[in-house]
Amino acid sequence: MNIFRSISILSVALFGLLLSGCGGTAPIISTPVENIDKVPQKFTMLNDAELKIWGQLDLVQDTVPGMSVIKAYDEIIKNRKGTTVVVAVIDGGIDINHEDLKNVMWRNPGEKPGNNKDDDNNGYVDDIHGWNFLGDTYHEQLEYVRLLAKGDISAPRYAAAQAEYTREFNKYSGYARQYEQVNEQFNQADEAVTKYLNKKNYTVEEVRSIKTEDASLKQSVQIISYFMNDYENIGEVRESLAEDTKTIQDRLNYHLNKEYKGRKTGDNPDDLSDVPYGNNNIRPPHANETHGTMVAGVIAAERNNGIGINGVANNVKIMGIRAVPDGDEYDKDVALGIRYAVDNGAKVVNMSFGKYYSPHSDWTQDAIKYAASKDVLLVISAGNDAYDIDSKITYPNDVSEGSKEIADNMISVGALADTYGSNVVADYSNYGKNNVDVFAPGSDIYTTEPNNQYEFVDGTSFASPNVAGVAAMIRSWFPDLTASQVKKVIMDSGLAITTKVVVGGDSSSIKSFGDLSKSGKIVNLYNAMILADKISK
């Protein structure tokens, strides 16, 4: 399910490496960032321009824990390009006509659009930009709710699913009651203030300027002032309340509803051989389906086109694979989505989703092993519940019994906030010494949204595509490196944080950053390009 939301010495000694990327002219001498012990913390807030690009800034130069993307382009990559790399985005739909994405979308070279034929004989008709395994499906149940809905009390983890369902249903039912009262109170106060000011759209300053002896109006002003504490105008408050209310309603009406039947593809999701299904329309079918477009923008929004944002990677084509609904994804769709990406030329696959129940995890693990056999790197988000996923396993994963990896082509990514120091780990990010590999920028990420819009978003969902972008750059410049070598480069070239950090946003929960992931590092494109050059040579 794609839910949004100090430093020591580089462990690999890299000095004066000669970098001569593909298609380049004169070589560039570059030295990796090494001793950053004395980098000061940034105590001033990032301005709007800095906040929009912080994930691409440099820790030493800018004192924020970015990935040194701009530095890598300025000092190493410059105007040169490597080979074109196809990056598959298994996610929700992607707005293929977005001004910052339309020129970077993959086009299937073997397919003739609109003739209703499978020209390339890959099993998918008119798959011009990818494939939609969900068809017209949007809302879906959570996986443990599906398990309960089947009614098989002998099924593995049935009791655990029932306990989790009870907790979540009670929690969101309580939220629903609270928000009903909150909305009623807000609406009454809003109506009174609107009437007094004689305007529907008013600012926090206008509310605070109201002077009255009317007890009822005075109470309404206090209520609205409270709601507007973090907002400039009342429209933002109304929008926020509406979004929160809808989130609660969707949780109860769809995700936690045992009776809800969301799948509209006509196939049996428990039969991997029941194919084909879905369609070739990878665009979002619903106005609220923004996640896939956002993820694609982080990876590859067209750089230096004078509009919007710059994605991490240039010379990339995005293959869209719609397999993640509003709710939990089906193992079948994920497994077939990975295989589709591999069979159609993707060299990097981003998977910004996950869940804690998986009835057919063997299907996804077989697909992961298949990707490894075809030299394809998978990048996956660690999750947004502040869990130690060494103890609470997420799916899909590349771990077998005994915590042994089944392949060496998947990299799991936790999220960083934009503050260098003890609060560098995003308060929602999952972690795990064995099952998370690296950390990357994930909070306050400015990216593409459908209909030529842009938005700030939070989540390991956006840390993952940051790393996918780095992986794509390595594969573009150094196509001789294998998927496992690219993974090793990303992990070994990061910046190691050895200090204690806050985990889960709880100041009493302090852990060593080095114990939160296998590498103990934050991803750094500048260093990764240098190390990749050394290994390639």
Tab-separated table of C-alpha atoms in Angstrom, residues 176-409:
chain	number	residue	atom	x	y	z
A	176	ALA	CA	-14.993	8.923	12.616
A	177	ARG	CA	-16.989	9.881	15.718
A	178	GLN	CA	-14.419	12.500	16.714
A	179	TYR	CA	-14.308	14.066	13.268
A	180	GLU	CA	-18.072	14.194	13.086
A	181	GLN	CA	-18.008	16.368	16.202
A	182	VAL	CA	-14.996	18.353	14.981
A	183	ASN	CA	-16.605	19.111	11.628
A	184	GLU	CA	-19.865	20.147	13.276
A	185	GLN	CA	-18.066	22.499	15.642
A	186	PHE	CA	-15.894	23.920	12.870
A	187	ASN	CA	-18.768	24.432	10.433
A	188	GLN	CA	-20.830	26.350	13.000
A	189	ALA	CA	-17.888	28.591	13.874
A	190	ASP	CA	-16.953	29.064	10.211
A	191	GLU	CA	-20.518	30.070	9.357
A	192	ALA	CA	-20.558	32.668	12.156
A	193	VAL	CA	-17.197	34.204	11.181
A	194	THR	CA	-18.097	34.192	7.482
A	195	LYS	CA	-21.322	36.032	8.264
A	196	TYR	CA	-19.547	38.625	10.449
A	197	LEU	CA	-16.771	39.307	7.899
A	198	ASN	CA	-19.238	39.079	5.023
A	199	LYS	CA	-16.790	36.962	3.019
A	200	LYS	CA	-16.364	33.228	2.557
A	201	ASN	CA	-12.595	33.262	2.095
A	202	TYR	CA	-10.813	35.011	4.899
A	203	THR	CA	-7.310	35.048	6.403
A	204	VAL	CA	-6.020	34.345	9.871
A	205	GLU	CA	-5.208	38.057	10.287
A	206	GLU	CA	-8.817	38.996	9.556
A	207	VAL	CA	-10.049	36.540	12.172
A	208	ARG	CA	-7.648	37.821	14.809
A	209	SER	CA	-8.690	41.406	14.108
A	210	ILE	CA	-12.298	40.715	15.128
A	211	LYS	CA	-13.217	42.585	18.313
A	212	THR	CA	-16.584	41.719	19.784
A	213	GLU	CA	-18.462	41.451	23.046
A	214	ASP	CA	-20.839	38.888	21.596
A	215	ALA	CA	-20.078	35.720	23.582
A	216	SER	CA	-21.183	33.368	20.815
A	217	LEU	CA	-19.129	35.141	18.135
A	218	LYS	CA	-16.166	35.384	20.478
A	219	GLN	CA	-16.272	31.595	20.944
A	220	SER	CA	-16.472	31.097	17.170
A	221	VAL	CA	-13.417	33.331	16.703
A	222	GLN	CA	-11.512	31.299	19.277
A	223	ILE	CA	-12.447	28.043	17.539
A	224	ILE	CA	-11.469	29.290	14.074
A	225	SER	CA	-8.248	30.822	15.406
A	226	TYR	CA	-7.350	27.435	16.836
A	227	PHE	CA	-8.042	25.673	13.540
A	228	MET	CA	-6.051	28.279	11.605
A	229	ASN	CA	-3.001	28.022	13.819
A	230	ASP	CA	-0.916	26.451	11.032
A	231	TYR	CA	-2.752	27.913	8.041
A	232	GLU	CA	-2.876	31.278	6.308
A	233	ASN	CA	-6.474	31.156	5.085
A	234	ILE	CA	-9.682	29.345	5.883
A	235	GLY	CA	-9.760	27.526	2.541
A	236	GLU	CA	-6.692	25.526	3.562
A	237	VAL	CA	-8.406	24.497	6.816
A	238	ARG	CA	-11.544	23.370	5.010
A	239	GLU	CA	-9.459	21.357	2.539
A	240	SER	CA	-7.412	19.723	5.300
A	241	LEU	CA	-10.492	18.726	7.286
A	242	ALA	CA	-12.148	17.328	4.157
A	243	GLU	CA	-9.049	15.272	3.321
A	244	ASP	CA	-8.796	13.870	6.858
A	245	THR	CA	-12.491	13.017	6.904
A	246	LYS	CA	-12.260	11.263	3.543
A	247	THR	CA	-9.208	9.270	4.677
A	248	ILE	CA	-11.165	7.998	7.688
A	249	GLN	CA	-14.234	7.186	5.605
A	250	ASP	CA	-12.191	5.362	2.959
A	251	ARG	CA	-10.504	3.316	5.663
A	252	LEU	CA	-13.847	2.163	7.014
A	253	ASN	CA	-15.792	1.906	3.757
A	254	TYR	CA	-13.152	0.145	1.680
A	255	HIS	CA	-9.878	-0.876	3.361
A	256	LEU	CA	-11.504	-2.386	6.471
A	257	ASN	CA	-14.825	-3.436	4.936
A	258	LYS	CA	-15.027	-7.235	4.806
A	259	GLU	CA	-17.945	-7.079	2.387
A	260	TYR	CA	-16.334	-4.748	-0.143
A	261	LYS	CA	-15.371	-6.248	-3.509
A	262	GLY	CA	-12.958	-3.924	-5.246
A	263	ARG	CA	-11.335	-6.022	-7.956
A	264	LYS	CA	-12.854	-5.424	-11.392
A	265	THR	CA	-10.465	-7.359	-13.625
A	266	GLY	CA	-12.455	-10.590	-13.894
A	267	ASP	CA	-9.502	-12.840	-13.020
A	268	ASN	CA	-8.885	-15.010	-9.968
A	269	PRO	CA	-6.201	-13.252	-7.877
A	270	ASP	CA	-5.349	-16.594	-6.236
A	271	ASP	CA	-4.506	-18.199	-9.583
A	272	LEU	CA	-1.250	-16.986	-11.107
A	273	SER	CA	-2.038	-18.717	-14.396
A	274	ASP	CA	-5.344	-16.884	-14.859
A	275	VAL	CA	-4.146	-14.413	-17.516
A	276	PRO	CA	-4.399	-12.121	-19.383
A	277	TYR	CA	-6.302	-9.415	-17.523
A	278	GLY	CA	-6.161	-5.642	-17.103
A	279	ASN	CA	-5.614	-3.151	-19.925
A	280	ASN	CA	-3.060	-0.835	-21.512
A	281	ASN	CA	-4.264	2.407	-19.871
A	282	ILE	CA	-1.670	3.274	-17.233
A	283	ARG	CA	-3.164	6.695	-16.452
A	284	PRO	CA	-4.809	7.306	-13.048
A	285	PRO	CA	-8.542	6.440	-13.237
A	286	HIS	CA	-9.375	8.538	-10.178
A	287	ALA	CA	-8.616	12.150	-9.258
A	288	ASN	CA	-7.078	11.078	-5.950
A	289	GLU	CA	-4.665	8.610	-7.565
A	290	THR	CA	-1.525	10.742	-7.552
A	291	HIS	CA	1.114	8.435	-6.088
A	292	GLY	CA	2.505	6.914	-9.299
A	293	THR	CA	2.899	10.322	-10.940
A	294	MET	CA	4.712	11.615	-7.859
A	295	VAL	CA	7.104	8.668	-7.758
A	296	ALA	CA	7.877	8.958	-11.479
A	297	GLY	CA	8.684	12.648	-11.044
A	298	VAL	CA	11.213	12.030	-8.286
A	299	ILE	CA	13.077	9.609	-10.528
A	300	ALA	CA	12.996	11.300	-13.885
A	301	ALA	CA	11.075	14.571	-14.228
A	302	GLU	CA	12.736	16.128	-17.252
A	303	ARG	CA	15.853	17.983	-16.180
A	304	ASN	CA	16.602	21.551	-17.235
A	305	ASN	CA	13.496	22.046	-19.365
A	306	GLY	CA	12.699	25.341	-17.689
A	307	ILE	CA	9.547	24.088	-15.988
A	308	GLY	CA	8.630	22.173	-12.858
A	309	ILE	CA	11.374	20.145	-11.232
A	310	ASN	CA	14.501	18.171	-12.045
A	311	GLY	CA	14.287	14.438	-11.430
A	312	VAL	CA	17.361	12.662	-10.092
A	313	ALA	CA	18.172	10.883	-13.361
A	314	ASN	CA	18.535	12.056	-16.925
A	315	ASN	CA	18.533	9.812	-19.993
A	316	VAL	CA	15.855	7.641	-18.390
A	317	LYS	CA	12.579	6.306	-19.744
A	318	ILE	CA	9.751	5.532	-17.303
A	319	MET	CA	7.752	2.339	-17.867
A	320	GLY	CA	4.410	2.516	-16.084
A	321	ILE	CA	3.003	-0.598	-14.410
A	322	ARG	CA	-0.250	0.068	-12.582
A	323	ALA	CA	-0.568	-2.584	-9.862
A	324	VAL	CA	-1.091	-0.687	-6.597
A	325	PRO	CA	-4.663	0.358	-5.686
A	326	ASP	CA	-6.001	2.485	-2.866
A	327	GLY	CA	-5.605	-0.364	-0.404
A	328	ASP	CA	-3.268	-3.345	-0.466
A	329	GLU	CA	-1.824	-4.639	-3.702
A	330	TYR	CA	-2.358	-8.254	-4.766
A	331	ASP	CA	0.687	-10.545	-4.826
A	332	LYS	CA	-0.331	-11.727	-8.281
A	333	ASP	CA	-0.249	-8.214	-9.744
A	334	VAL	CA	3.128	-7.478	-8.157
A	335	ALA	CA	4.695	-10.747	-9.309
A	336	LEU	CA	3.445	-10.313	-12.863
A	337	GLY	CA	4.363	-6.634	-12.790
A	338	ILE	CA	7.980	-7.446	-11.937
A	339	ARG	CA	8.101	-10.054	-14.699
A	340	TYR	CA	6.564	-7.599	-17.184
A	341	ALA	CA	9.216	-5.010	-16.333
A	342	VAL	CA	12.045	-7.516	-16.693
A	343	ASP	CA	10.777	-9.004	-19.958
A	344	ASN	CA	10.285	-5.601	-21.556
A	345	GLY	CA	13.690	-4.106	-20.907
A	346	ALA	CA	13.658	-2.370	-17.530
A	347	LYS	CA	17.020	-2.361	-15.750
A	348	VAL	CA	15.724	-0.713	-12.548
A	349	VAL	CA	12.304	-1.284	-10.961
A	350	ASN	CA	10.907	1.033	-8.281
A	351	MET	CA	8.357	-0.410	-5.849
A	352	SER	CA	7.025	2.215	-3.451
A	353	PHE	CA	4.531	0.007	-1.647
A	354	GLY	CA	4.350	-2.777	0.902
A	355	LYS	CA	2.166	-4.658	3.362
A	356	TYR	CA	2.493	-6.949	6.380
A	357	TYR	CA	0.469	-9.928	5.099
A	358	SER	CA	1.180	-11.815	1.883
A	359	PRO	CA	-0.693	-15.037	1.055
A	360	HIS	CA	1.382	-15.664	-2.071
A	361	SER	CA	4.785	-14.338	-1.068
A	362	ASP	CA	6.356	-17.237	-2.967
A	363	TRP	CA	5.052	-15.724	-6.221
A	364	THR	CA	6.719	-12.391	-5.527
A	365	GLN	CA	9.931	-14.027	-4.359
A	366	ASP	CA	10.051	-16.121	-7.523
A	367	ALA	CA	9.657	-12.886	-9.489
A	368	ILE	CA	12.480	-11.276	-7.498
A	369	LYS	CA	14.740	-14.230	-8.297
A	370	TYR	CA	13.681	-14.012	-11.943
A	371	ALA	CA	14.687	-10.333	-11.996
A	372	ALA	CA	18.040	-11.263	-10.462
A	373	SER	CA	18.606	-13.875	-13.167
A	374	LYS	CA	18.020	-11.153	-15.787
A	375	ASP	CA	20.258	-8.586	-14.051
A	376	VAL	CA	17.486	-6.202	-12.975
A	377	LEU	CA	17.766	-4.105	-9.801
A	378	LEU	CA	14.682	-3.706	-7.590
A	379	VAL	CA	14.338	-0.715	-5.245
A	380	ILE	CA	11.624	-0.841	-2.570
A	381	SER	CA	10.367	1.480	0.159
A	382	ALA	CA	10.851	0.282	3.736
A	383	GLY	CA	7.424	1.416	4.985
A	384	ASN	CA	5.910	4.241	7.006
A	385	ASP	CA	4.965	2.831	10.417
A	386	ALA	CA	8.199	3.426	12.381
A	387	TYR	CA	8.569	-0.354	12.793
A	388	ASP	CA	11.719	-2.400	13.123
A	389	ILE	CA	11.108	-4.607	10.104
A	390	ASP	CA	13.658	-7.120	11.293
A	391	SER	CA	10.915	-8.032	13.763
A	392	LYS	CA	7.764	-7.152	11.784
A	393	ILE	CA	8.353	-8.374	8.254
A	394	THR	CA	7.085	-6.407	5.262
A	395	TYR	CA	6.155	-7.793	1.855
A	396	PRO	CA	7.395	-8.170	-0.800
A	397	ASN	CA	10.869	-8.975	0.481
A	398	ASP	CA	13.959	-10.921	-0.516
A	399	VAL	CA	14.368	-12.810	2.760
A	400	SER	CA	13.892	-16.542	3.239
A	401	GLU	CA	13.734	-18.568	6.431
A	402	GLY	CA	16.579	-17.652	8.755
A	403	SER	CA	16.850	-14.109	7.330
A	404	LYS	CA	18.947	-15.284	4.387
A	405	GLU	CA	18.583	-13.258	1.196
A	406	ILE	CA	17.214	-15.194	-1.763
A	407	ALA	CA	18.939	-12.822	-4.225
A	408	ASP	CA	21.235	-9.804	-4.230
A	409	ASN	CA	19.266	-7.469	-6.490
